[in-house]
Amino acid sequence: MTDQGSRIKIAIQKSGRLTDRSLELLERCGLKYSRGRDQLIGFGENMPVDILLVRDDDIPGLVRDEVCDFGIVGLNVLEERRLQFLAEGRDQAFRVVRALDYGHCHLAFGYPEDGPVQSLAGLQGRRIATSYPRIVQDFLQREGIEAQVIEFSGAVEIAPGLGRADVICDLVSTGATLAANRLREGETILESQAILIRTVREVPAAKAEWVTRLLQRIDGVMQVRESKYVMMNAPVSALAEIARLLPGADAPTVIPLEGRGDKVAVHVVCRENVFWETLENLKLVGASSLLVLPVEKMLP
Ligand code: PRP
Ligand code: ZN
């Protein structure tokens, strides 16, 4: 526990849309941690893994500078920083490991309901308020639109009301913020979700084994989210049909039923959610005693 050089550091958002799900992901990987008094570091108690709770905007830089080995951050923040690092001549600042399939939201234009601009075509020569100036600028360039991008660090949605901008470009999740500010949602320029990133350089050898284990566990957690263990009894003659009906199924385990030559028990892991319709269709081809169980852990 004392050797800092062998501990893996993961940066996550201190408070915001990704915080709870990111902590939950790490907990589901088996990590038990205690938070120090300053609450900015969670010390792993049963794994050599520490969590740094920081502002999301700082996460790409912390990974670039190898202060942290990993970071979990929204693609919106990641892309904005990537464009910034690129402009500064650092094109290889971090590596994307995988998309984590939570924290979904999108970056979209918001047009004041009664304003003069109601489409991309109307943006020419206008002022756009955003916290993502580089992503917006990049988009405008590709679309051949010339407009003034004004950077706001927060409360972007009030910029038009204050007369500081004609339109905004901001993150939208439920759409409640736009609606509350009488803004109509326009074109999406980026779909975002939580992304796991890591340093460009390989981690030191002392950390390598636990990095492999951690990444394998994250894969496992991702897979079990949708996975189901399905059990049923079925006529032998229906096995081919059953295999066809089960979504994303591995090869099923077929077990003979005592004293029933024509029937078997079928156990199978499905890597997609199993809906009522599927169960009803399985019943139609002769399956009975259907049981669908959540999968707790998975290691291929
Ligand atoms: C975003 C955005 C809006 C809100 C939109 O902020 O700036 O305020 O979310 O969500 P809604 O469509 O559900 O109303 P966020 O919470 O991500 O804060 P941050 O940009 O400061 O990290
Ligand atoms: Zn932020």
PDB file of C-alpha atoms and ligand atoms in Angstrom, residues 13 55-57 77 132, ligand 2:
ATOM      1  CA  GLN A  13     -15.586  13.600 -12.243  1.00  0.00           C
ATOM      2  CA  ARG A  55     -13.217  18.559 -12.303  1.00  0.00           C
ATOM      3  CA  ASP A  56     -14.109  16.742 -15.513  1.00  0.00           C
ATOM      4  CA  ASP A  57     -12.335  19.366 -17.632  1.00  0.00           C
ATOM      5  CA  VAL A  77     -14.932  17.194 -22.661  1.00  0.00           C
ATOM      6  CA  TYR A 132     -17.120  23.983 -26.182  1.00  0.00           C
TER       7      TYR A 132
HETATM    8 ZN    ZN B   2     -17.494  20.475 -16.343  1.00  0.00          ZN
END
